[in-house]
Coordinates of C-alpha atoms in Angstrom, one line a residue:
M1415 CA 95.1 52.6 118.4
K1416 CA 91.4 52.1 118.4
P1417 CA 89.4 54.4 116.0
S1418 CA 87.5 55.9 118.9
Q1419 CA 90.7 57.1 120.5
S1420 CA 92.1 58.8 117.3
R1421 CA 92.1 62.5 116.7
F1422 CA 92.9 61.9 113.1
D1423 CA 89.4 63.0 112.0
H1424 CA 89.1 64.7 108.6
T1425 CA 85.5 65.8 109.4
R1426 CA 86.9 68.6 111.6
Y1427 CA 88.0 70.5 108.4
Q1428 CA 86.2 72.1 105.5
P1429 CA 87.5 72.5 101.9
F1430 CA 88.7 75.9 100.9
P1431 CA 86.0 77.6 98.8
A1432 CA 86.8 77.9 95.1
M1433 CA 86.2 81.2 93.4
K1434 CA 83.2 81.5 91.1
K1435 CA 85.2 82.7 88.2
T1436 CA 84.1 81.7 84.7
D1437 CA 86.2 84.2 82.7
R1438 CA 89.7 82.9 83.9
R1439 CA 92.4 83.5 81.3
W1440 CA 95.5 82.3 83.1
P1441 CA 95.2 78.6 82.2
D1442 CA 96.0 79.6 78.6
N1443 CA 99.0 81.7 79.5
T1444 CA 102.6 80.5 79.5
I1445 CA 105.6 81.9 81.4
E1446 CA 107.9 83.6 78.9
K1447 CA 110.3 85.5 81.2
A1448 CA 111.5 85.6 84.7
P1449 CA 109.6 87.6 87.3
L1450 CA 111.2 90.3 89.4
W1451 CA 112.8 88.4 92.3
C1452 CA 113.1 89.5 95.9
S1453 CA 115.0 87.4 98.3
V1454 CA 113.6 87.4 101.9
D1455 CA 116.3 85.1 103.3
L1456 CA 117.6 87.7 105.7
R1457 CA 114.2 88.5 107.2
D1458 CA 111.6 85.8 106.6
G1459 CA 114.2 83.0 106.4
N1460 CA 116.2 84.3 109.4
Q1461 CA 113.3 84.5 111.7
A1462 CA 112.6 80.9 111.1
L1463 CA 116.0 79.7 112.3
I1464 CA 116.4 78.1 115.7
E1465 CA 119.5 80.3 116.1
P1466 CA 119.2 83.5 114.0
M1467 CA 122.2 84.5 112.0
T1468 CA 124.8 86.8 113.4
V1469 CA 125.6 90.1 111.7
E1470 CA 128.7 88.5 110.2
Q1471 CA 126.7 85.6 108.8
K1472 CA 124.1 88.0 107.4
C1473 CA 126.9 89.9 105.6
Q1474 CA 128.1 86.6 104.1
L1475 CA 124.7 85.6 102.9
F1476 CA 123.9 89.1 101.7
Q1477 CA 127.1 88.9 99.5
L1478 CA 126.0 85.5 98.2
L1479 CA 122.6 86.9 97.2
V1480 CA 124.3 89.8 95.4
N1481 CA 126.6 87.5 93.6
I1482 CA 123.7 85.3 92.5
G1483 CA 122.1 88.4 90.9
F1484 CA 119.3 89.4 93.2
K1485 CA 118.4 93.1 92.6
E1486 CA 116.0 93.3 95.6
I1487 CA 116.9 91.9 98.9
E1488 CA 114.8 92.1 102.1
V1489 CA 117.4 92.6 104.7
G1490 CA 115.4 92.6 107.9
F1491 CA 112.9 94.0 110.3
P1492 CA 115.1 96.8 111.8
A1493 CA 112.5 98.0 114.3
A1494 CA 111.9 94.6 115.8
S1495 CA 115.4 93.7 117.0
T1496 CA 118.9 95.3 117.6
P1497 CA 120.7 92.7 115.4
D1498 CA 118.5 93.6 112.4
F1499 CA 118.9 97.3 113.0
D1500 CA 122.7 96.9 113.3
F1501 CA 122.9 94.8 110.2
V1502 CA 121.0 97.3 108.1
R1503 CA 123.3 100.1 109.4
K1504 CA 126.4 98.1 108.6
I1505 CA 125.6 97.4 105.0
I1506 CA 124.7 101.0 104.5
D1507 CA 127.7 102.5 106.4
D1508 CA 130.2 100.1 104.9
G1509 CA 129.0 100.7 101.3
M1510 CA 128.1 97.0 100.8
I1511 CA 125.0 97.7 98.7
P1512 CA 125.8 97.8 94.9
E1513 CA 124.3 100.6 92.8
D1514 CA 121.9 98.2 91.1
V1515 CA 120.7 96.5 94.3
T1516 CA 117.8 97.8 96.3
I1517 CA 117.4 96.7 99.9
Q1518 CA 113.9 96.2 101.4
V1519 CA 112.9 96.4 105.1
L1520 CA 109.7 95.3 106.8
T1521 CA 107.6 97.1 109.4
Q1522 CA 104.2 96.8 110.9
A1523 CA 101.7 99.7 110.3
R1524 CA 102.5 101.2 113.7
E1525 CA 103.9 104.7 114.2
H1526 CA 106.9 104.0 116.5
L1527 CA 108.0 101.0 114.4
I1528 CA 107.8 103.0 111.2
A1529 CA 109.9 105.8 112.7
R1530 CA 112.6 103.4 113.8
T1531 CA 112.6 101.8 110.4
F1532 CA 113.4 105.1 108.7
E1533 CA 116.1 105.7 111.3
A1534 CA 117.8 102.5 110.3
L1535 CA 117.7 103.5 106.6
Q1536 CA 119.3 107.0 106.9
G1537 CA 121.8 107.6 104.1
C1538 CA 120.6 104.7 102.0
R1539 CA 120.5 105.5 98.2
R1540 CA 117.3 103.5 97.5
A1541 CA 115.1 101.4 99.7
V1542 CA 111.8 99.6 99.7
V1543 CA 109.8 100.2 102.8
H1544 CA 107.4 97.3 103.2
V1545 CA 104.5 97.9 105.5
Y1546 CA 101.8 95.4 106.4
N1547 CA 98.8 94.6 108.5
S1548 CA 96.7 91.5 108.6
T1549 CA 93.4 91.6 106.8
S1550 CA 92.1 87.9 106.9
K1551 CA 88.7 87.1 108.3
V1552 CA 90.0 84.9 111.1
Q1553 CA 92.6 87.4 112.3
R1554 CA 90.1 90.3 112.0
E1555 CA 87.5 88.6 114.1
Q1556 CA 89.5 86.4 116.5
V1557 CA 92.9 88.2 116.9
F1558 CA 92.2 91.9 116.5
Q1559 CA 88.4 91.8 117.1
R1560 CA 87.8 94.5 114.6
D1561 CA 85.4 94.9 111.7
R1562 CA 86.4 95.7 108.1
A1563 CA 86.4 99.4 108.8
G1564 CA 88.8 99.1 111.7
I1565 CA 91.3 97.0 109.7
L1566 CA 91.0 99.4 106.7
A1567 CA 91.8 102.3 109.1
I1568 CA 95.1 100.6 110.3
A1569 CA 96.2 100.2 106.7
E1570 CA 95.4 103.8 105.7
E1571 CA 97.1 105.2 108.8
G1572 CA 100.2 103.1 108.1
A1573 CA 100.4 104.3 104.5
R1574 CA 100.2 107.9 105.7
L1575 CA 102.9 107.4 108.3
V1576 CA 105.2 105.8 105.8
A1577 CA 104.7 108.7 103.3
A1578 CA 105.2 111.3 106.0
E1579 CA 108.5 109.7 107.2
A1580 CA 109.8 109.3 103.6
A1581 CA 109.1 113.0 103.0
K1582 CA 111.6 113.9 105.8
H1583 CA 114.4 112.1 103.9
P1584 CA 114.3 113.4 100.3
D1585 CA 117.9 112.2 99.5
T1586 CA 116.8 108.6 99.5
E1587 CA 114.8 107.1 96.6
W1588 CA 111.8 105.5 98.4
V1589 CA 109.7 102.7 97.0
F1590 CA 106.6 101.8 99.0
Q1591 CA 105.3 98.3 99.4
Y1592 CA 102.1 97.2 101.1
S1593 CA 101.0 93.6 102.1
P1594 CA 97.5 92.6 103.2
E1595 CA 98.9 89.9 105.4
S1596 CA 97.1 86.5 105.0
F1597 CA 95.8 87.7 101.6
T1598 CA 94.5 84.2 100.8
G1599 CA 92.3 84.2 103.9
T1600 CA 90.9 87.6 103.1
E1601 CA 87.7 88.1 101.1
M1602 CA 88.8 89.2 97.7
D1603 CA 86.6 92.3 97.6
F1604 CA 88.0 93.5 100.9
A1605 CA 91.6 92.8 99.8
A1606 CA 91.1 94.9 96.7
E1607 CA 89.4 97.6 98.8
V1608 CA 92.3 97.9 101.3
C1609 CA 95.0 97.9 98.6
N1610 CA 93.1 100.5 96.5
A1611 CA 92.8 102.7 99.6
V1612 CA 96.5 102.5 100.3
M1613 CA 97.3 103.3 96.7
A1614 CA 95.0 106.3 96.9
I1615 CA 97.1 107.7 99.7
W1616 CA 100.5 107.0 98.1
Q1617 CA 99.4 108.3 94.6
P1618 CA 101.8 106.1 92.6
T1619 CA 102.4 106.6 88.8
P1620 CA 103.6 104.2 86.1
E1621 CA 107.0 105.9 86.4
K1622 CA 107.0 105.5 90.2
P1623 CA 104.9 102.5 91.0
V1624 CA 104.2 100.9 94.4
I1625 CA 104.5 97.2 95.1
L1626 CA 101.4 95.4 96.2
N1627 CA 102.6 92.1 97.8
L1628 CA 99.9 89.4 98.1
P1629 CA 101.0 86.8 100.7
A1630 CA 99.8 83.3 101.0
T1631 CA 100.9 83.6 104.6
V1632 CA 99.4 80.2 105.2
E1633 CA 98.9 78.1 102.1
M1634 CA 95.2 77.2 102.2
S1635 CA 94.2 76.0 98.8
T1636 CA 95.3 74.3 95.6
P1637 CA 97.5 76.5 93.4
N1638 CA 94.8 77.1 90.8
I1639 CA 92.6 78.8 93.4
F1640 CA 95.4 81.1 94.3
A1641 CA 95.8 81.9 90.6
D1642 CA 92.1 82.7 90.4
Q1643 CA 92.5 85.1 93.4
I1644 CA 95.5 86.8 91.8
E1645 CA 93.7 87.3 88.5
W1646 CA 90.6 88.6 90.1
F1647 CA 92.5 91.0 92.3
I1648 CA 94.4 92.5 89.4
E1649 CA 91.2 92.9 87.5
H1650 CA 89.8 95.0 90.4
L1651 CA 92.8 97.3 91.0
D1652 CA 91.9 100.9 90.3
N1653 CA 95.4 101.9 89.0
R1654 CA 96.9 98.7 87.8
E1655 CA 99.5 100.4 85.6
S1656 CA 101.0 102.0 88.7
A1657 CA 101.4 98.9 90.7
I1658 CA 103.9 96.0 90.7
C1659 CA 101.9 92.9 91.7
S1660 CA 104.0 90.7 93.9
V1661 CA 103.3 87.3 95.5
H1662 CA 104.8 85.7 98.6
T1663 CA 103.7 82.1 98.9
H1664 CA 104.3 79.7 101.7
N1665 CA 104.6 75.9 101.5
D1666 CA 102.1 74.5 104.0
R1667 CA 100.6 72.3 101.4
G1668 CA 103.9 71.7 99.6
C1669 CA 102.7 73.8 96.6
A1670 CA 104.5 77.1 97.1
V1671 CA 106.5 77.0 93.8
A1672 CA 103.4 75.8 91.8
A1673 CA 101.3 78.6 93.3
A1674 CA 103.9 81.2 92.4
E1675 CA 104.3 79.9 88.9
L1676 CA 100.5 80.0 88.3
A1677 CA 100.3 83.4 89.9
I1678 CA 102.8 84.7 87.3
M1679 CA 100.5 83.1 84.6
A1680 CA 97.7 85.0 86.2
G1681 CA 99.4 88.4 85.9
A1682 CA 101.7 88.8 88.9
D1683 CA 105.0 90.6 88.2
R1684 CA 107.2 89.8 91.1
V1685 CA 108.0 86.9 93.4
E1686 CA 109.3 86.9 97.0
G1687 CA 111.0 83.7 98.3
T1688 CA 114.1 82.2 99.9
L1689 CA 117.0 79.9 98.9
F1690 CA 115.9 76.3 99.3
G1691 CA 112.5 77.4 100.7
N1692 CA 113.7 78.2 104.2
G1693 CA 110.9 79.9 106.2
E1694 CA 108.5 79.4 109.0
R1695 CA 106.5 76.2 109.3
T1696 CA 107.1 74.3 106.1
G1697 CA 108.9 77.2 104.5
N1698 CA 108.6 79.9 101.9
M1699 CA 108.6 79.7 98.1
D1700 CA 111.9 78.1 97.0
I1701 CA 113.5 80.6 94.5
I1702 CA 116.2 78.1 93.4
T1703 CA 113.5 75.6 92.4
M1704 CA 111.4 78.1 90.5
A1705 CA 114.4 79.8 88.8
M1706 CA 115.8 76.4 87.7
N1707 CA 112.3 75.4 86.5
L1708 CA 112.4 78.4 84.2
Y1709 CA 116.0 77.6 83.2
S1710 CA 115.0 74.1 82.2
Q1711 CA 112.4 75.6 79.9
G1712 CA 114.9 77.7 78.0
I1713 CA 114.0 80.9 80.0
D1714 CA 116.7 83.1 81.4
P1715 CA 116.0 83.2 85.2
Q1716 CA 118.0 86.4 85.6
L1717 CA 119.9 84.6 88.4
D1718 CA 123.3 82.9 88.2
L1719 CA 122.9 79.5 89.8
S1720 CA 125.9 77.9 88.1
C1721 CA 128.0 77.4 91.3
S1722 CA 125.6 75.1 93.2
D1723 CA 128.2 73.7 95.6
E1724 CA 129.3 77.2 96.6
I1725 CA 125.7 78.3 97.1
I1726 CA 125.0 75.2 99.3
R1727 CA 128.2 75.7 101.3
I1728 CA 127.5 79.4 102.2
Y1729 CA 123.8 78.7 102.8
T1730 CA 124.5 75.8 105.2
E1731 CA 127.2 77.7 107.0
C1732 CA 125.0 80.7 107.6
T1733 CA 121.7 79.0 108.5
S1734 CA 123.0 75.7 110.0
L1735 CA 120.3 74.0 107.8
P1736 CA 121.1 71.0 105.6
V1737 CA 120.0 70.8 101.9
H1738 CA 118.1 67.6 101.4
P1739 CA 119.8 65.1 99.0
R1740 CA 116.6 65.0 96.9
H1741 CA 116.1 68.7 96.8
P1742 CA 115.0 69.7 93.3
W1743 CA 117.9 70.6 91.1
F1744 CA 120.5 71.1 93.8
G1745 CA 120.3 68.0 95.9
E1746 CA 123.3 65.7 96.1
L1747 CA 121.5 62.8 94.5
V1748 CA 119.2 64.5 91.9
Y1749 CA 121.6 63.8 89.0
T1750 CA 122.4 60.3 90.2
A1751 CA 120.9 57.1 88.8
F1752 CA 120.8 53.9 90.8
S1753 CA 118.3 52.0 88.6
G1754 CA 120.0 49.9 85.9
S1755 CA 117.5 50.9 83.2
H1756 CA 118.0 54.6 84.0
Q1757 CA 121.8 54.2 83.9
D1758 CA 121.7 52.5 80.6
A1759 CA 119.4 55.2 79.1
I1760 CA 121.6 58.0 80.4
R1761 CA 124.7 56.4 79.0
K1762 CA 123.2 55.8 75.6
C1763 CA 121.9 59.4 75.3
L1764 CA 125.2 60.9 76.5
N1765 CA 127.2 58.9 74.0
Q1766 CA 125.1 60.1 71.1
R1767 CA 125.2 63.8 72.0
E1768 CA 127.2 66.3 70.0
E1769 CA 128.7 69.3 71.8
D1770 CA 126.2 71.9 70.4
D1771 CA 123.1 69.7 70.5
I1772 CA 119.9 70.9 72.3
W1773 CA 119.9 69.1 75.6
D1774 CA 117.7 66.0 75.4
V1775 CA 118.9 63.3 77.7
A1776 CA 116.8 60.7 79.3
Y1777 CA 116.2 61.2 83.1
L1778 CA 118.4 64.4 83.1
P1779 CA 116.2 67.5 82.6
I1780 CA 119.3 69.7 82.4
D1781 CA 123.0 69.2 81.9
P1782 CA 124.5 68.8 85.5
A1783 CA 127.6 70.7 84.3
D1784 CA 125.5 73.8 84.1
I1785 CA 125.4 74.1 87.9
G1786 CA 128.9 72.9 88.5
R1787 CA 128.3 69.1 88.7
D1788 CA 130.2 66.5 86.7
Y1789 CA 129.2 63.3 85.0
Q1790 CA 131.0 61.1 87.5
E1791 CA 128.2 61.8 89.8
V1792 CA 125.5 60.8 87.4
I1793 CA 126.0 57.1 87.7
R1794 CA 126.4 55.4 91.1
I1795 CA 126.2 51.7 91.6
N1796 CA 124.3 49.5 94.0
S1797 CA 122.3 46.3 93.8
Q1798 CA 119.7 48.0 91.7
S1799 CA 122.2 49.0 89.0
G1800 CA 122.3 47.5 85.6
K1801 CA 125.0 46.9 82.9
G1802 CA 124.8 50.3 81.4
G1803 CA 125.5 52.1 84.6
V1804 CA 128.4 49.8 85.5
A1805 CA 129.9 50.1 82.0
F1806 CA 129.6 53.9 82.2
V1807 CA 131.6 54.1 85.4
L1808 CA 134.5 52.0 83.8
E1809 CA 134.4 54.1 80.7
Q1810 CA 134.6 57.3 82.6
E1811 CA 137.2 56.1 85.2
Q1812 CA 139.4 53.8 83.1
G1813 CA 138.5 54.5 79.4
L1814 CA 137.2 51.0 78.8
Q1815 CA 134.5 50.5 76.2
L1816 CA 133.0 47.2 77.1
P1817 CA 131.2 45.1 74.5
R1818 CA 127.7 44.1 75.5
W1819 CA 128.5 40.5 76.4
L1820 CA 131.1 41.8 78.9
Q1821 CA 128.7 44.4 80.3
I1822 CA 126.3 41.7 81.1
A1823 CA 128.9 39.5 82.8
L1824 CA 130.3 42.5 84.8
S1825 CA 126.9 43.7 85.9
A1826 CA 126.2 40.3 87.4
A1827 CA 129.5 40.3 89.3
V1828 CA 128.9 43.8 90.6
Q1829 CA 125.3 43.2 91.6
S1830 CA 126.4 40.1 93.5
E1831 CA 129.1 42.1 95.4
A1832 CA 126.6 44.9 96.1
E1833 CA 124.0 42.5 97.4
N1834 CA 126.5 40.9 99.7
A1835 CA 127.7 44.3 100.9
S1836 CA 124.2 45.8 101.2
A1837 CA 125.8 49.1 100.2
E1838 CA 126.7 51.3 97.3
I1839 CA 129.7 50.1 95.2
S1840 CA 132.4 52.8 94.5
A1841 CA 134.2 53.3 91.2
N1842 CA 137.4 51.9 92.7
Q1843 CA 135.5 48.8 93.9
I1844 CA 134.0 48.2 90.4
W1845 CA 137.6 48.3 89.0
D1846 CA 138.7 45.8 91.6
I1847 CA 135.8 43.5 90.8
F1848 CA 136.5 43.9 87.1
Q1849 CA 140.2 42.9 87.5
K1850 CA 139.4 40.0 89.8
H1851 CA 136.8 38.4 87.5
F1852 CA 138.2 39.2 84.0
M1853 CA 141.9 39.9 84.4
P1854 CA 142.7 37.3 87.1
S1855 CA 146.4 36.9 87.8
N1856 CA 147.4 33.2 88.1
P1857 CA 151.0 32.8 89.4
N1858 CA 150.9 29.3 87.8
L1859 CA 150.4 30.7 84.3
Q1860 CA 151.8 33.9 82.9
I1861 CA 153.0 35.0 79.5
G1862 CA 156.8 35.5 79.4
G1863 CA 157.1 36.4 75.8
Y1864 CA 156.0 35.6 72.3
R1865 CA 157.2 35.4 68.7
L1866 CA 155.0 35.8 65.6
E1867 CA 155.7 35.0 62.0
R1868 CA 153.8 34.2 58.8
K1869 CA 154.1 30.5 57.8
D1870 CA 152.3 28.2 55.4
G1871 CA 149.5 30.8 54.5
G1872 CA 148.7 31.4 58.1
E1873 CA 150.4 32.8 61.2
F1874 CA 152.8 30.9 63.5
V1875 CA 152.9 31.9 67.1
K1876 CA 155.3 30.8 69.8
V1877 CA 154.4 31.7 73.3
E1878 CA 156.4 31.1 76.5
L1879 CA 154.3 30.5 79.5
I1880 CA 155.9 30.9 82.9
T1881 CA 154.8 28.5 85.5
E1882 CA 155.9 27.7 89.0
K1883 CA 157.5 24.5 87.6
G1884 CA 159.3 26.3 84.8
T1885 CA 158.6 27.5 81.3
V1886 CA 156.1 25.9 79.0
T1887 CA 156.2 26.7 75.3
I1888 CA 153.2 26.7 73.0
A1889 CA 153.9 26.7 69.3
R1890 CA 151.0 26.6 66.9
N1891 CA 149.8 27.7 63.4
G1892 CA 146.5 29.4 62.9
Q1893 CA 144.5 32.0 60.9
G1894 CA 145.8 34.6 63.3
P1895 CA 147.8 34.8 66.5
M1896 CA 144.7 34.5 68.7
E1897 CA 143.3 31.4 67.0
A1898 CA 146.8 29.8 67.1
F1899 CA 147.3 30.5 70.8
A1900 CA 143.8 29.4 71.7
S1901 CA 144.2 26.1 70.0
G1902 CA 147.7 25.7 71.5
L1903 CA 146.2 25.7 75.0
E1904 CA 145.0 22.2 74.2
Q1905 CA 148.4 20.9 75.3
L1906 CA 147.5 22.3 78.8
G1907 CA 144.2 20.5 78.8
V1908 CA 142.2 23.6 78.0
Q1909 CA 139.7 23.4 75.2
L1910 CA 139.1 27.1 74.4
D1911 CA 137.0 28.4 71.5
I1912 CA 136.8 32.1 70.9
L1913 CA 133.1 33.2 70.5
D1914 CA 133.6 37.0 70.2
Y1915 CA 136.4 39.5 70.3
S1916 CA 136.6 43.3 70.6
E1917 CA 139.5 45.7 71.0
H1918 CA 140.1 49.5 71.1
A1919 CA 142.9 51.9 71.9
L1920 CA 143.3 53.5 75.3
G1921 CA 144.4 57.0 74.8
N1922 CA 146.3 58.6 71.9
G1923 CA 150.0 58.8 70.9
S1924 CA 152.9 56.5 70.9
N1925 CA 152.4 55.5 74.5
A1926 CA 148.8 54.5 74.1
K1927 CA 147.8 51.1 75.2
A1928 CA 145.3 48.7 73.7
A1929 CA 142.4 46.9 75.4
S1930 CA 141.3 43.5 74.2
Y1931 CA 138.2 41.6 75.2
V1932 CA 137.6 37.9 74.6
H1933 CA 134.4 36.0 75.0
A1934 CA 135.3 32.3 75.1
S1935 CA 133.9 28.8 75.6
I1936 CA 136.0 26.6 77.7
D1937 CA 134.9 23.0 78.2
G1938 CA 131.3 24.1 77.6
Q1939 CA 131.3 27.0 80.0
R1940 CA 131.5 30.7 78.9
F1941 CA 134.2 33.1 80.2
C1942 CA 135.2 36.6 79.5
G1943 CA 138.9 37.7 79.5
V1944 CA 140.5 41.1 79.3
G1945 CA 144.1 42.1 78.3
I1946 CA 145.7 45.5 78.4
D1947 CA 149.1 46.2 76.9
K1948 CA 151.0 48.6 74.6
D1949 CA 151.4 45.7 72.2
I1950 CA 148.0 44.9 70.6
V1951 CA 148.9 41.2 69.9
L1952 CA 150.1 40.8 73.5
A1953 CA 146.9 42.4 74.8
S1954 CA 144.9 39.8 72.9
L1955 CA 147.0 36.9 74.1
K1956 CA 146.6 38.2 77.7
A1957 CA 142.8 38.4 77.2
I1958 CA 142.7 34.7 76.1
L1959 CA 144.9 33.7 79.0
A1960 CA 142.7 35.7 81.4
A1961 CA 139.7 33.7 80.3
A1962 CA 141.7 30.4 80.6
N1963 CA 142.8 31.4 84.1
Q1964 CA 139.2 31.3 85.2
T1965 CA 139.1 27.5 84.8
T1966 CA 139.6 25.3 87.9
K1967 CA 143.0 25.6 89.4
H1968 CA 143.6 21.9 89.8
Q1969 CA 142.8 21.3 86.2
M1970 CA 145.4 23.9 85.1
G1971 CA 147.9 22.7 87.6
N1972 CA 147.7 19.1 86.5
A1973 CA 148.1 20.1 82.9
I1974 CA 151.1 22.2 83.6
S1975 CA 152.8 19.4 85.5
A1976 CA 152.2 17.0 82.7
A1977 CA 153.5 19.5 80.2

């Protein structure tokens, strides 16, 4: 495409103006506790779906939100659609709302919509009525074509109507919430003026506060500017102690979580968001991400996210939306290491941990087990994997503790297979590769039995080797059975020198097996052999023979025939 034909022209846009605030305090603050959470999955998230949820799906998702621990849940816009109205009635009539959970509903600041909203809430024990109108400069001038006074009048009239309707239903405990929609695009002095006017009508007290919800309806700036706006707004509230300051960030710039976190540092008390950030355009603030961010810093998020797979299952069933495999904290691959250096670091850290240690593991910011994942998912193998990751898989799956020299040899074999396959290698495939390379079965040469006795200051070993041409017996003295057997292979034309050896038990008890590993030089080439058997001596003899079996077949065959 020629430059003259492109519409990709940055000069059509202007930077969002930073606030002239020299007394900002929020950069020195830290988050020490979880905010009040409000899930808007059933309203803001639902209206963003191609196919909105059915009443049954909403009931299922509502129950999930309750189980997670949400105490405030926005359940819909009952005046806007029959399904929303019916769902609100169902959870009230069927007694589905726990005593410690408050539902929230949304309505525009219009008389007939407010009346219909209260109709939907009849008989509810406690409810938040969330009323809003847009206050931003662009909406004021281009959509509503009103001045500041006209927009202020809409907010004040909506506040009066809400208070009047609530007075007709004294059996319900009402909580009032107001949002200056598109707060971030509103001049801060006007946003404060409108909210102060609404509070003057509702007359909140510290014992019965209102909620002032400040939406980044469209994310327009970097998170630090949003934090400046929140701090400035709070400083200019007339009755701060009687207001819960809430934020509702969207993700147009990909910074919704960061903006919400900085807003809490700037003094906000409450956060609205959705599971996995579902919402219009690029989505809402992702409550799971922010809550897990707090959890990873040692802060109780006041939400139980331990059953990640169950949360994902219900969420996807209800919304028909997938969860990205790289989604922070909950994605399928986020606790998976493909890089060899990462795998090696993870394995070493995990092996050094004691049960009660503070979590401090390379590349794993939390213990995956905390959210229902297991360590078998931590290491996965492809052509980018290294010796540590491959060894970790065998240790987890087979109990084998490979010495370093065998890790190196196995890693090369697995990497070669992965490159040829151009795909991930499973744990079963790794085991197959391991056996093929280091425990090769040779029908021409197998151990039929052995006898061991002390003789002449050393050990005498007699091994029967079964071949296709009959039985060959090797009888030799040595410092131990391994040295004796290795030297005895000379009569088959195999010059085998043991360079290194390692062994360990597999399991506990009388039925436990032993694993033996041999690093050998055969005719100037290096081979690794592995033997597994209940008899530790036989396991070591099998390991030597496994190394010998990797020499050329014709060489072994000729030697056997001559023997």
